[in-house]
Amino acid sequence: MATATAPAASYALPQEFLDFRETIHKMVAERVAPRAAEIDSKAEYPRDLRELFAEHDLFGLPFEVEHGGTGTGTLMLNIAIEEVATACASSALMLMIQELGTLPIRLFGTDEQKRRLLPKCAAGEWTPAFALSEPDAGSDPGGMRTRAVREGSDWVIDGTKNWITNLGIADFYVVFCVTDPDAGHSHGISAFIVEADRPGFSVGKLEHKMGIRGSPTGQPIFDGVHVPTENLIGEVNAGFKVAMATLDHSRLGVAAQAVGISQGATDYAAAYAKDRRQFGRPIASFQGIQFKLAEMETRTAAARELCYRACAKVDAGEGDMGKYSAMAKLFASDTAMWVTTEAVQVLGGYGYVSEYPVERMMRDAKITQIYEGTNEIQRLVIARSLT
């Protein structure tokens, strides 16, 4: 008779992660949550919270110690994003774009580019932006029209991007441009660092959005912007590879944001159900409400587990991390949309008014199904890994 194998020990987060998470949780409760409704109603970029995050080293989470960061990896970064998103998804986006806008440099940049830009980002002095999408090129980069043409030792960029987070806030933009129009679909694209103070750069239309209203989104315009060759990220005409590798990592920020939104909505709905009385007793005593809350908590917990597993795979450099990051983003964002809709239902009429936070959470949840690759695109990524 074969000897039974002992079961693997239960996994757990490192104690330093738990301690840091508790610090962030307290900060969010005391400083972020009281500001969330105002940030949304005024569509206000929360500079005070940006300073707060910088003081607590949150902007150093994406970076290695050698570049001024914490060196704690992808999982700790996304734990922080999740915690902030429980109260304010707009504020969580500051941490998400900190990774998205610097990942091309971290993954493909030169040592000089890393020394020049990453320490300032880690300190919270500078903030980046990631400029891939265009009015006619969203899920399909092959429709890109922004051009970069070599002129002496410089590249000259002309075009307009769209849906760009941190517009008007960012100190530099990672801009994807067509550098070889004859190369074919999704080929002949290159990535460049464009500092916001370069002549020819301007801030175009800012969008009026349904959710994530505390984060500016819109159209950066490049009109004959000269950048030196040393601002090229990676190789000429290899920008599509830069973009896809970046998104394989960064879409986990969307998953973490979605998990945070889900948990925040679940917690609020559960607390409300204990206090709200109908027919002489709290509505939490009715099975119909209990089952809603149970399903909300269960789906949120499942989304978190998938998100954390995908983060661990990125930190370990495992080959299937792209599939797992797509699955985490897909499942967590669909969960956030479902959970927040149910939270509104639990609150009834109160859930539909801005005096209570769940309607904001529902509006914020919707974008998680769309940005950094729509969920339809995530399903393609997952399916292609199987066939």
Coordinates of N, CA and C in Angstrom, one line a residue, residues 149-155 229:
V149 N 8.8 60.0 -37.4 CA 9.7 60.0 -38.6 C 11.1 60.4 -38.2
R150 N 12.1 59.7 -38.6 CA 13.4 60.1 -38.2 C 13.9 61.4 -38.9
E151 N 14.5 62.3 -38.2 CA 15.0 63.5 -38.7 C 16.3 63.8 -38.1
G152 N 17.4 63.5 -38.8 CA 18.7 63.6 -38.2 C 18.8 62.6 -37.0
S153 N 19.2 63.1 -35.9 CA 19.4 62.3 -34.7 C 18.1 62.3 -33.8
D154 N 17.0 62.9 -34.3 CA 15.8 63.0 -33.6 C 14.7 62.1 -34.3
W155 N 13.6 61.9 -33.6 CA 12.4 61.4 -34.1 C 11.3 62.5 -34.0
T229 N 17.0 60.2 -30.1 CA 17.0 58.8 -30.2 C 17.1 58.0 -28.9

